[in-house]
Amino acid sequence: MIWNETAECMDREQMRKLQGERLKNVVDRVYYNCEPYRKRMQEAGVMPGDIQTIDDIVKLPFTSKKDLRDYYPFGLLSSPMSEIVRVHASSGTTGKPIVVGYTRNDLNVWKEVGARCLTAFGLGKNDVVQISYGYGLFTGGLGAHGAAETIGGTVIPMSAGNTEKQLLMMHDLGVKALACTPSYALYLAESMEKSEFPRDEFHLKVGIFGAEPWTEQMRQEIEHKMGIKAYDIYGLTEIMGPGVGHECEFQCGTHLCEDHFFPEIIDPETGIPVAPGEKGELVFTTLTKEGIPMIRFRTRDLTHLIYDKCECGRTSVRMAKILGRSDDMLIIRGVNVFPSQLESVICETEEFEPHFFITVDRVNNTDTFEIQVEVKEQYYTDDISGMLNLQKKLAHKIQSVVGIQPIIRLVEPRSLERSQGKAKRVLDKRVFK
Ligand SMILES: [Zn+2]
């Protein structure tokens, strides 16, 4: 099933032509309506007339999260405030949040791309969709909500938290699809196993999971525990929210809605686009956004793009699973470590639950690297030598993947805190020193 065949199956030449026309429009919009953008283009010596095709995009300067902070709250607005009908904000871990404004047309585009995602997950008007992303300033809740209503599904606006009620609604209302973060899905899966309801009384078939990077191993874990197909929905507040891209039934990469969000991959060091298919940092330009358009926004997500036509019939470019964020990357004793690499190793190792917590510190000028990880019930014993062997086994496995050996602390099953939103898996104490 395809929601918008014209857009999703467009031939590449035609798509590039459309992207070029839309790029011209958005560049005009920011140049004539937004002073910081105009100034930056002038500094780079580029005028709106220099942008004629999508290839000209490389002439434009980048934007970043820092710009949204520096021009907080509405400095990058490119429409009059009277046209803004909704505001969202990202949960910044440090300092001020990032605020984004949407015009009515922006919200319509958001619903359109969200509908493409849910349709690709096999959902339609006969399906009950439970939205367990947080509602509010976070884009997850209302974003998924708008998408589910647009396809005509029956929406249960649960928001996150209150696990017992989540399960009660899921069970009693015949929920077919659950939308939440993958880490919350894992928590709900465990709660489902322990609940009074037999698993075969649930109608759950589809997971709409996103808002944090997750690995293939985590997907298999959730699919197995819940008995569902778990799909990745991709999005980021700065660009739109959930719906920037989605997987299809073949789960072979994330189709990007490239008629609205133009992707590039650059070398994060030099800013120069890499050769097609090569890995690098993902950059987005919003081609149709009116409220706060983003021109060449550096996501810090590391991935690569796949331009081959997909088996599902869509021609839209696909993004490989995100390897990590260049700003999530930990540098420990000079070595680059991504939490997603650790997640893969832990999920692949039979004796462990997919719950862990990384602590990095600096003691006597040396970085310390510790991972707390839950041992599965059936492997958790009082036998010290058995536990020591388990510890060694994981430490070696991790060293072979990331290059340095962590200190492993084994903890009892269900003893680490479960997340109801985005998982918090890292404490880097060095930033406080
Ligand atoms: Zn596909």
Short mmCIF file of C-alpha atoms and ligand atoms in Angstrom, two decimals:
data_model
loop_
_atom_site.label_atom_id
_atom_site.label_comp_id
_atom_site.label_asym_id
_atom_site.label_seq_id
_atom_site.Cartn_x
_atom_site.Cartn_y
_atom_site.Cartn_z
CA MET A 1 0.00 0.00 0.00
CA ILE A 2 1.30 3.43 -0.93
CA TRP A 3 -0.28 6.66 0.33
CA ASN A 4 0.92 9.08 -2.35
CA GLU A 5 2.12 7.16 -5.38
CA THR A 6 2.98 10.27 -7.42
CA ALA A 7 5.41 11.53 -4.80
CA GLU A 8 6.73 8.23 -3.47
CA CYS A 9 7.33 6.52 -6.85
CA MET A 10 8.47 9.54 -8.86
CA ASP A 11 11.26 8.99 -11.35
CA ARG A 12 14.61 10.41 -10.22
CA GLU A 13 14.97 13.08 -12.92
CA GLN A 14 11.49 14.38 -12.21
CA MET A 15 12.17 14.34 -8.47
CA ARG A 16 15.36 16.35 -8.89
CA LYS A 17 13.50 18.88 -11.01
CA LEU A 18 10.80 19.23 -8.35
CA GLN A 19 13.42 19.52 -5.60
CA GLY A 20 15.19 22.26 -7.57
CA GLU A 21 11.99 24.29 -8.00
CA ARG A 22 11.14 23.92 -4.33
CA LEU A 23 14.67 24.82 -3.26
CA LYS A 24 14.44 28.08 -5.23
CA ASN A 25 11.20 28.93 -3.43
CA VAL A 26 12.49 28.20 0.05
CA VAL A 27 15.73 30.12 -0.57
CA ASP A 28 13.68 33.13 -1.72
CA ARG A 29 11.55 32.81 1.38
CA VAL A 30 14.42 32.80 3.87
CA TYR A 31 16.43 35.46 2.02
CA TYR A 32 13.63 37.99 1.89
CA ASN A 33 11.94 37.19 5.22
CA CYS A 34 14.67 36.24 7.66
CA GLU A 35 17.60 38.47 8.47
CA PRO A 36 20.02 35.89 9.91
CA TYR A 37 19.62 33.75 6.77
CA ARG A 38 20.04 36.77 4.48
CA LYS A 39 23.20 37.88 6.30
CA ARG A 40 24.72 34.45 6.17
CA MET A 41 24.04 34.08 2.45
CA GLN A 42 25.56 37.50 1.81
CA GLU A 43 28.65 36.53 3.80
CA ALA A 44 28.94 33.36 1.70
CA GLY A 45 28.53 35.49 -1.46
CA VAL A 46 25.44 33.66 -2.67
CA MET A 47 22.25 35.35 -3.90
CA PRO A 48 18.84 33.73 -4.48
CA GLY A 49 19.45 33.99 -8.24
CA ASP A 50 22.47 31.66 -7.90
CA ILE A 51 20.15 28.81 -6.98
CA GLN A 52 18.63 27.34 -10.13
CA THR A 53 18.74 23.56 -9.69
CA ILE A 54 19.07 21.17 -6.76
CA ASP A 55 22.80 20.83 -7.56
CA ASP A 56 23.25 24.47 -6.53
CA ILE A 57 22.44 23.55 -2.93
CA VAL A 58 26.17 23.11 -2.17
CA LYS A 59 26.60 26.90 -2.55
CA LEU A 60 24.44 27.51 0.52
CA PRO A 61 25.84 27.79 4.06
CA PHE A 62 24.96 25.19 6.72
CA THR A 63 22.71 25.67 9.73
CA SER A 64 22.93 23.79 13.02
CA LYS A 65 21.25 23.28 16.37
CA LYS A 66 23.40 26.12 17.64
CA ASP A 67 21.66 28.55 15.26
CA LEU A 68 18.28 27.59 16.67
CA ARG A 69 19.66 28.22 20.18
CA ASP A 70 21.35 31.50 19.22
CA TYR A 71 18.18 32.83 17.59
CA TYR A 72 15.89 31.46 20.30
CA PRO A 73 12.94 31.55 20.23
CA PHE A 74 11.81 32.95 16.87
CA GLY A 75 14.84 34.53 15.18
CA LEU A 76 14.75 32.11 12.25
CA LEU A 77 11.03 32.54 11.64
CA SER A 78 10.43 33.10 7.93
CA SER A 79 6.68 33.68 8.08
CA PRO A 80 4.79 36.37 10.00
CA MET A 81 3.93 35.28 13.55
CA SER A 82 0.24 35.59 12.65
CA GLU A 83 0.71 32.60 10.29
CA ILE A 84 2.13 30.36 13.02
CA VAL A 85 -0.55 28.02 14.32
CA ARG A 86 1.49 25.69 16.52
CA VAL A 87 4.76 25.54 18.40
CA HIS A 88 6.81 22.52 19.47
CA ALA A 89 10.12 22.33 21.28
CA SER A 90 12.83 19.76 21.69
CA SER A 91 13.81 18.57 25.11
CA GLY A 92 17.27 20.05 25.33
CA THR A 93 19.47 18.30 27.85
CA THR A 94 21.49 21.45 28.33
CA GLY A 95 20.42 25.08 28.22
CA LYS A 96 17.40 26.41 26.39
CA PRO A 97 15.13 24.13 24.38
CA ILE A 98 14.87 24.49 20.62
CA VAL A 99 11.58 26.07 19.59
CA VAL A 100 9.98 25.49 16.20
CA GLY A 101 6.87 27.13 14.70
CA TYR A 102 4.50 25.58 12.15
CA THR A 103 2.16 27.31 9.70
CA ARG A 104 -1.12 25.63 8.78
CA ASN A 105 0.52 24.39 5.59
CA ASP A 106 3.46 22.98 7.58
CA LEU A 107 1.02 20.97 9.70
CA ASN A 108 -0.66 19.68 6.52
CA VAL A 109 2.72 18.57 5.12
CA TRP A 110 3.47 16.88 8.44
CA LYS A 111 0.19 14.94 8.32
CA GLU A 112 0.84 14.00 4.69
CA VAL A 113 4.31 12.55 5.36
CA GLY A 114 3.06 10.89 8.56
CA ALA A 115 0.27 9.23 6.57
CA ARG A 116 2.88 7.89 4.11
CA CYS A 117 4.74 6.31 7.05
CA LEU A 118 1.74 4.59 8.61
CA THR A 119 0.49 3.37 5.22
CA ALA A 120 3.93 1.87 4.57
CA PHE A 121 3.57 0.01 7.90
CA GLY A 122 0.40 -1.59 6.52
CA LEU A 123 -2.04 0.52 8.53
CA GLY A 124 -5.33 2.00 7.34
CA LYS A 125 -8.73 3.25 8.39
CA ASN A 126 -9.81 0.00 9.99
CA ASP A 127 -6.99 0.00 12.50
CA VAL A 128 -6.78 1.14 16.11
CA VAL A 129 -3.58 3.05 16.88
CA GLN A 130 -2.36 3.72 20.41
CA ILE A 131 -0.12 6.76 20.67
CA SER A 132 2.17 6.29 23.66
CA TYR A 133 4.72 8.93 22.76
CA GLY A 134 4.60 11.86 25.16
CA TYR A 135 2.12 14.57 24.15
CA GLY A 136 3.00 18.21 24.64
CA LEU A 137 5.95 20.18 23.34
CA PHE A 138 7.67 16.97 22.19
CA THR A 139 6.77 16.30 18.54
CA GLY A 140 6.27 12.54 19.05
CA GLY A 141 2.75 12.49 20.47
CA LEU A 142 0.95 15.02 18.29
CA GLY A 143 3.02 14.07 15.24
CA ALA A 144 2.01 10.41 15.35
CA HIS A 145 -1.51 11.47 16.31
CA GLY A 146 -1.92 13.63 13.18
CA ALA A 147 -0.56 10.84 10.99
CA ALA A 148 -2.94 8.22 12.41
CA GLU A 149 -5.97 10.50 12.04
CA THR A 150 -5.02 11.33 8.45
CA ILE A 151 -5.09 7.68 7.37
CA GLY A 152 -8.49 7.43 9.08
CA GLY A 153 -7.34 5.13 11.88
CA THR A 154 -8.95 5.12 15.31
CA VAL A 155 -6.60 7.01 17.59
CA ILE A 156 -6.10 6.40 21.30
CA PRO A 157 -4.18 9.44 22.60
CA MET A 158 -2.55 7.70 25.59
CA SER A 159 0.70 9.64 25.94
CA ALA A 160 3.54 7.97 27.88
CA GLY A 161 3.36 6.54 31.38
CA ASN A 162 0.76 4.65 33.42
CA THR A 163 1.75 1.23 32.14
CA GLU A 164 -1.22 -0.67 33.56
CA LYS A 165 -3.65 1.55 31.72
CA GLN A 166 -1.56 1.27 28.56
CA LEU A 167 -2.00 -2.50 28.65
CA LEU A 168 -5.68 -2.31 29.58
CA MET A 169 -6.47 -0.04 26.60
CA MET A 170 -4.28 -2.10 24.27
CA HIS A 171 -6.09 -5.27 25.32
CA ASP A 172 -9.67 -4.03 25.61
CA LEU A 173 -9.78 -1.75 22.54
CA GLY A 174 -8.15 -4.20 20.14
CA VAL A 175 -5.14 -2.02 19.42
CA LYS A 176 -3.32 -3.04 16.22
CA ALA A 177 -0.48 -0.51 16.27
CA LEU A 178 1.55 0.98 19.09
CA ALA A 179 3.52 4.22 18.63
CA CYS A 180 6.26 4.97 21.18
CA THR A 181 10.03 5.00 21.66
CA PRO A 182 11.73 1.60 21.21
CA SER A 183 12.97 1.67 24.79
CA TYR A 184 9.43 2.22 26.10
CA ALA A 185 8.20 -0.56 23.80
CA LEU A 186 10.67 -2.91 25.42
CA TYR A 187 9.40 -1.93 28.84
CA LEU A 188 5.78 -2.43 27.75
CA ALA A 189 6.72 -5.82 26.30
CA GLU A 190 8.09 -6.93 29.66
CA SER A 191 5.01 -5.58 31.44
CA MET A 192 2.82 -7.43 28.95
CA GLU A 193 4.48 -10.72 29.82
CA LYS A 194 3.79 -10.16 33.51
CA SER A 195 0.24 -8.83 33.05
CA GLU A 196 -2.99 -10.68 33.78
CA PHE A 197 -3.84 -10.74 30.05
CA PRO A 198 -2.78 -13.76 28.00
CA ARG A 199 -0.68 -12.64 25.05
CA ASP A 200 -3.01 -14.18 22.46
CA GLU A 201 -5.77 -11.83 23.59
CA PHE A 202 -3.82 -8.82 22.27
CA HIS A 203 -4.35 -7.76 18.63
CA LEU A 204 -1.09 -5.86 18.44
CA LYS A 205 0.67 -6.37 15.09
CA VAL A 206 2.67 -3.23 14.32
CA GLY A 207 5.15 -1.03 16.19
CA ILE A 208 5.67 2.60 15.13
CA PHE A 209 8.95 3.26 16.89
CA GLY A 210 11.30 6.20 16.71
CA ALA A 211 12.68 9.32 18.43
CA GLU A 212 15.90 7.54 19.41
CA PRO A 213 18.39 5.43 17.48
CA TRP A 214 17.97 1.69 17.93
CA THR A 215 19.76 -1.32 16.56
CA GLU A 216 18.64 -4.30 14.51
CA GLN A 217 19.16 -6.50 17.59
CA MET A 218 16.82 -4.30 19.62
CA ARG A 219 14.23 -4.62 16.84
CA GLN A 220 14.43 -8.41 16.93
CA GLU A 221 14.13 -8.39 20.71
CA ILE A 222 10.95 -6.25 20.61
CA GLU A 223 9.45 -8.17 17.68
CA HIS A 224 10.04 -11.44 19.48
CA LYS A 225 8.75 -10.29 22.87
CA MET A 226 5.63 -8.55 21.51
CA GLY A 227 4.96 -10.81 18.54
CA ILE A 228 4.76 -7.81 16.19
CA LYS A 229 6.57 -6.23 13.26
CA ALA A 230 8.52 -3.23 14.56
CA TYR A 231 9.01 -0.35 12.11
CA ASP A 232 11.29 2.63 12.33
CA ILE A 233 9.73 6.06 11.89
CA TYR A 234 12.35 8.77 11.55
CA GLY A 235 12.12 12.42 12.34
CA LEU A 236 13.65 15.32 14.15
CA THR A 237 12.05 18.36 15.69
CA GLU A 238 14.22 20.84 13.81
CA ILE A 239 13.06 19.45 10.46
CA MET A 240 9.42 18.52 11.26
CA GLY A 241 9.02 15.73 13.81
CA PRO A 242 8.25 12.04 13.15
CA GLY A 243 7.54 11.46 9.45
CA VAL A 244 10.71 12.68 7.78
CA GLY A 245 11.22 9.03 6.79
CA HIS A 246 9.95 5.53 7.37
CA GLU A 247 10.68 1.89 6.64
CA CYS A 248 8.52 -0.21 4.34
CA GLU A 249 7.49 -3.87 4.61
CA PHE A 250 10.95 -4.93 3.37
CA GLN A 251 12.68 -3.13 6.25
CA CYS A 252 15.74 -2.39 4.15
CA GLY A 253 16.42 1.21 5.07
CA THR A 254 14.36 4.31 5.83
CA HIS A 255 12.58 5.86 2.84
CA LEU A 256 12.94 9.63 3.10
CA CYS A 257 10.12 11.93 2.04
CA GLU A 258 12.59 13.70 -0.22
CA ASP A 259 10.04 15.87 -2.01
CA HIS A 260 9.81 17.77 1.30
CA PHE A 261 13.15 17.07 3.00
CA PHE A 262 16.23 17.01 0.78
CA PRO A 263 19.04 14.83 2.20
CA GLU A 264 22.77 15.19 1.65
CA ILE A 265 25.68 13.28 3.21
CA ILE A 266 28.77 15.31 4.02
CA ASP A 267 32.16 14.66 5.53
CA PRO A 268 31.63 15.94 9.11
CA GLU A 269 35.18 17.32 9.22
CA THR A 270 35.32 19.23 5.93
CA GLY A 271 31.62 19.82 5.18
CA ILE A 272 32.14 18.56 1.62
CA PRO A 273 29.51 16.14 0.22
CA VAL A 274 30.82 12.58 0.04
CA ALA A 275 30.51 10.33 -3.05
CA PRO A 276 27.05 8.73 -3.48
CA GLY A 277 26.60 5.77 -1.14
CA GLU A 278 29.46 6.74 1.18
CA LYS A 279 29.05 7.22 4.93
CA GLY A 280 29.00 10.63 6.55
CA GLU A 281 26.84 13.17 8.36
CA LEU A 282 23.24 13.57 7.26
CA VAL A 283 22.17 17.10 6.28
CA PHE A 284 18.57 18.13 5.55
CA THR A 285 17.05 21.07 3.72
CA THR A 286 13.32 21.54 4.21
CA LEU A 287 11.98 22.21 0.71
CA THR A 288 8.43 23.27 1.56
CA LYS A 289 8.52 24.45 5.16
CA GLU A 290 7.20 27.96 5.82
CA GLY A 291 7.45 28.58 9.58
CA ILE A 292 11.10 27.91 10.31
CA PRO A 293 12.69 26.45 7.16
CA MET A 294 16.06 24.79 7.72
CA ILE A 295 18.68 25.18 5.02
CA ARG A 296 21.37 22.49 5.01
CA PHE A 297 20.73 21.60 8.64
CA ARG A 298 23.48 19.41 10.09
CA THR A 299 21.74 16.57 11.96
CA ARG A 300 24.93 15.03 13.45
CA ASP A 301 23.42 11.64 12.51
CA LEU A 302 25.92 9.38 10.77
CA THR A 303 24.61 7.19 7.96
CA HIS A 304 24.65 6.65 4.19
CA LEU A 305 22.02 6.87 1.43
CA ILE A 306 20.78 4.18 -0.96
CA TYR A 307 19.38 5.36 -4.31
CA ASP A 308 18.33 1.99 -5.83
CA LYS A 309 14.63 1.42 -6.35
CA CYS A 310 13.16 -0.55 -3.46
CA GLU A 311 11.28 -3.83 -3.84
CA CYS A 312 8.20 -2.13 -2.42
CA GLY A 313 7.94 0.01 -5.58
CA ARG A 314 8.95 3.29 -3.96
CA THR A 315 11.74 5.16 -5.71
CA SER A 316 12.42 7.52 -2.81
CA VAL A 317 15.96 7.49 -1.46
CA ARG A 318 16.61 5.26 1.53
CA MET A 319 18.77 6.01 4.53
CA ALA A 320 20.70 3.19 6.19
CA LYS A 321 20.22 2.66 9.91
CA ILE A 322 21.81 5.50 11.81
CA LEU A 323 25.18 4.46 13.12
CA GLY A 324 25.05 7.05 15.88
CA ARG A 325 25.11 10.79 16.30
CA SER A 326 28.41 12.50 15.95
CA ASP A 327 27.54 14.38 19.16
CA ASP A 328 26.40 11.19 20.99
CA MET A 329 29.74 9.69 20.22
CA LEU A 330 31.87 9.22 23.30
CA ILE A 331 35.59 9.66 23.05
CA ILE A 332 37.09 7.41 25.70
CA ARG A 333 40.87 7.26 25.96
CA GLY A 334 41.01 8.64 22.45
CA VAL A 335 38.74 5.96 20.98
CA ASN A 336 35.36 6.73 19.36
CA VAL A 337 32.60 4.73 21.07
CA PHE A 338 28.93 4.76 20.05
CA PRO A 339 26.33 3.57 22.58
CA SER A 340 24.62 1.80 19.63
CA GLN A 341 27.68 -0.45 19.18
CA LEU A 342 27.45 -1.49 22.82
CA GLU A 343 23.73 -2.11 22.44
CA SER A 344 24.41 -4.48 19.52
CA VAL A 345 26.96 -6.50 21.45
CA ILE A 346 24.78 -6.74 24.56
CA CYS A 347 21.64 -7.73 22.62
CA GLU A 348 23.58 -10.37 20.71
CA THR A 349 24.86 -12.02 23.87
CA GLU A 350 22.41 -14.60 25.11
CA GLU A 351 22.95 -14.09 28.85
CA PHE A 352 22.02 -10.39 28.98
CA GLU A 353 18.87 -8.29 28.93
CA PRO A 354 18.96 -5.32 26.53
CA HIS A 355 19.20 -2.92 29.48
CA PHE A 356 22.47 -1.22 30.27
CA PHE A 357 23.97 2.01 31.55
CA ILE A 358 27.33 3.52 30.63
CA THR A 359 29.32 5.68 33.01
CA VAL A 360 32.40 7.53 31.83
CA ASP A 361 34.60 9.48 34.21
CA ARG A 362 38.13 10.78 34.50
CA VAL A 363 40.23 9.62 37.45
CA ASN A 364 43.89 10.63 37.75
CA ASN A 365 43.82 11.97 34.19
CA THR A 366 42.66 8.63 32.80
CA ASP A 367 39.20 7.96 31.39
CA THR A 368 37.21 5.27 33.15
CA PHE A 369 34.60 3.30 31.21
CA GLU A 370 32.03 1.26 33.09
CA ILE A 371 28.92 -0.55 31.86
CA GLN A 372 26.19 -1.81 34.14
CA VAL A 373 24.24 -4.54 32.43
CA GLU A 374 21.34 -6.72 33.50
CA VAL A 375 21.81 -10.49 33.51
CA LYS A 376 18.82 -12.58 32.43
CA GLU A 377 16.99 -14.27 35.29
CA GLN A 378 18.03 -17.80 34.29
CA TYR A 379 21.72 -16.84 34.19
CA TYR A 380 21.85 -14.82 37.38
CA THR A 381 23.40 -16.90 40.18
CA ASP A 382 25.30 -16.63 43.46
CA ASP A 383 28.15 -18.57 41.91
CA ILE A 384 30.97 -16.04 41.84
CA SER A 385 33.15 -17.79 39.29
CA GLY A 386 30.18 -18.11 36.91
CA MET A 387 29.47 -14.39 37.20
CA LEU A 388 33.16 -13.54 36.73
CA ASN A 389 33.26 -15.58 33.54
CA LEU A 390 30.20 -13.75 32.26
CA GLN A 391 31.85 -10.44 33.06
CA LYS A 392 35.02 -11.38 31.20
CA LYS A 393 33.11 -12.69 28.22
CA LEU A 394 31.24 -9.41 27.71
CA ALA A 395 34.30 -7.24 28.37
CA HIS A 396 36.23 -9.14 25.67
CA LYS A 397 33.39 -8.98 23.19
CA ILE A 398 33.09 -5.23 23.65
CA GLN A 399 36.81 -4.74 23.35
CA SER A 400 36.85 -6.62 20.06
CA VAL A 401 34.16 -4.29 18.68
CA VAL A 402 35.08 -0.84 20.03
CA GLY A 403 38.78 -1.32 20.74
CA ILE A 404 38.87 -0.64 24.48
CA GLN A 405 37.86 -2.76 27.41
CA PRO A 406 35.14 -1.57 29.79
CA ILE A 407 34.66 -2.52 33.42
CA ILE A 408 31.49 -4.63 33.45
CA ARG A 409 29.19 -4.52 36.44
CA LEU A 410 26.56 -7.23 36.33
CA VAL A 411 23.27 -6.31 37.94
CA GLU A 412 20.09 -8.24 38.73
CA PRO A 413 17.31 -8.49 36.16
CA ARG A 414 14.92 -5.50 36.23
CA SER A 415 17.18 -3.43 38.49
CA LEU A 416 18.10 -0.66 36.02
CA GLU A 417 15.64 2.18 35.59
CA ARG A 418 13.22 1.76 32.66
CA SER A 419 12.56 4.69 30.40
CA GLN A 420 9.10 5.89 29.39
CA GLY A 421 10.46 8.24 26.78
CA LYS A 422 13.87 8.45 25.24
CA ALA A 423 16.29 6.06 26.91
CA LYS A 424 19.03 7.63 29.02
CA ARG A 425 21.96 5.29 28.74
CA VAL A 426 25.03 7.42 29.29
CA LEU A 427 26.42 9.44 32.18
CA ASP A 428 29.57 11.27 31.18
CA LYS A 429 30.86 12.68 34.45
CA ARG A 430 33.77 14.33 32.63
CA VAL A 431 31.51 17.13 31.41
CA PHE A 432 31.02 18.26 35.02
CA LYS A 433 34.75 18.53 35.70
ZN ZN B 1 10.67 0.10 0.29
#
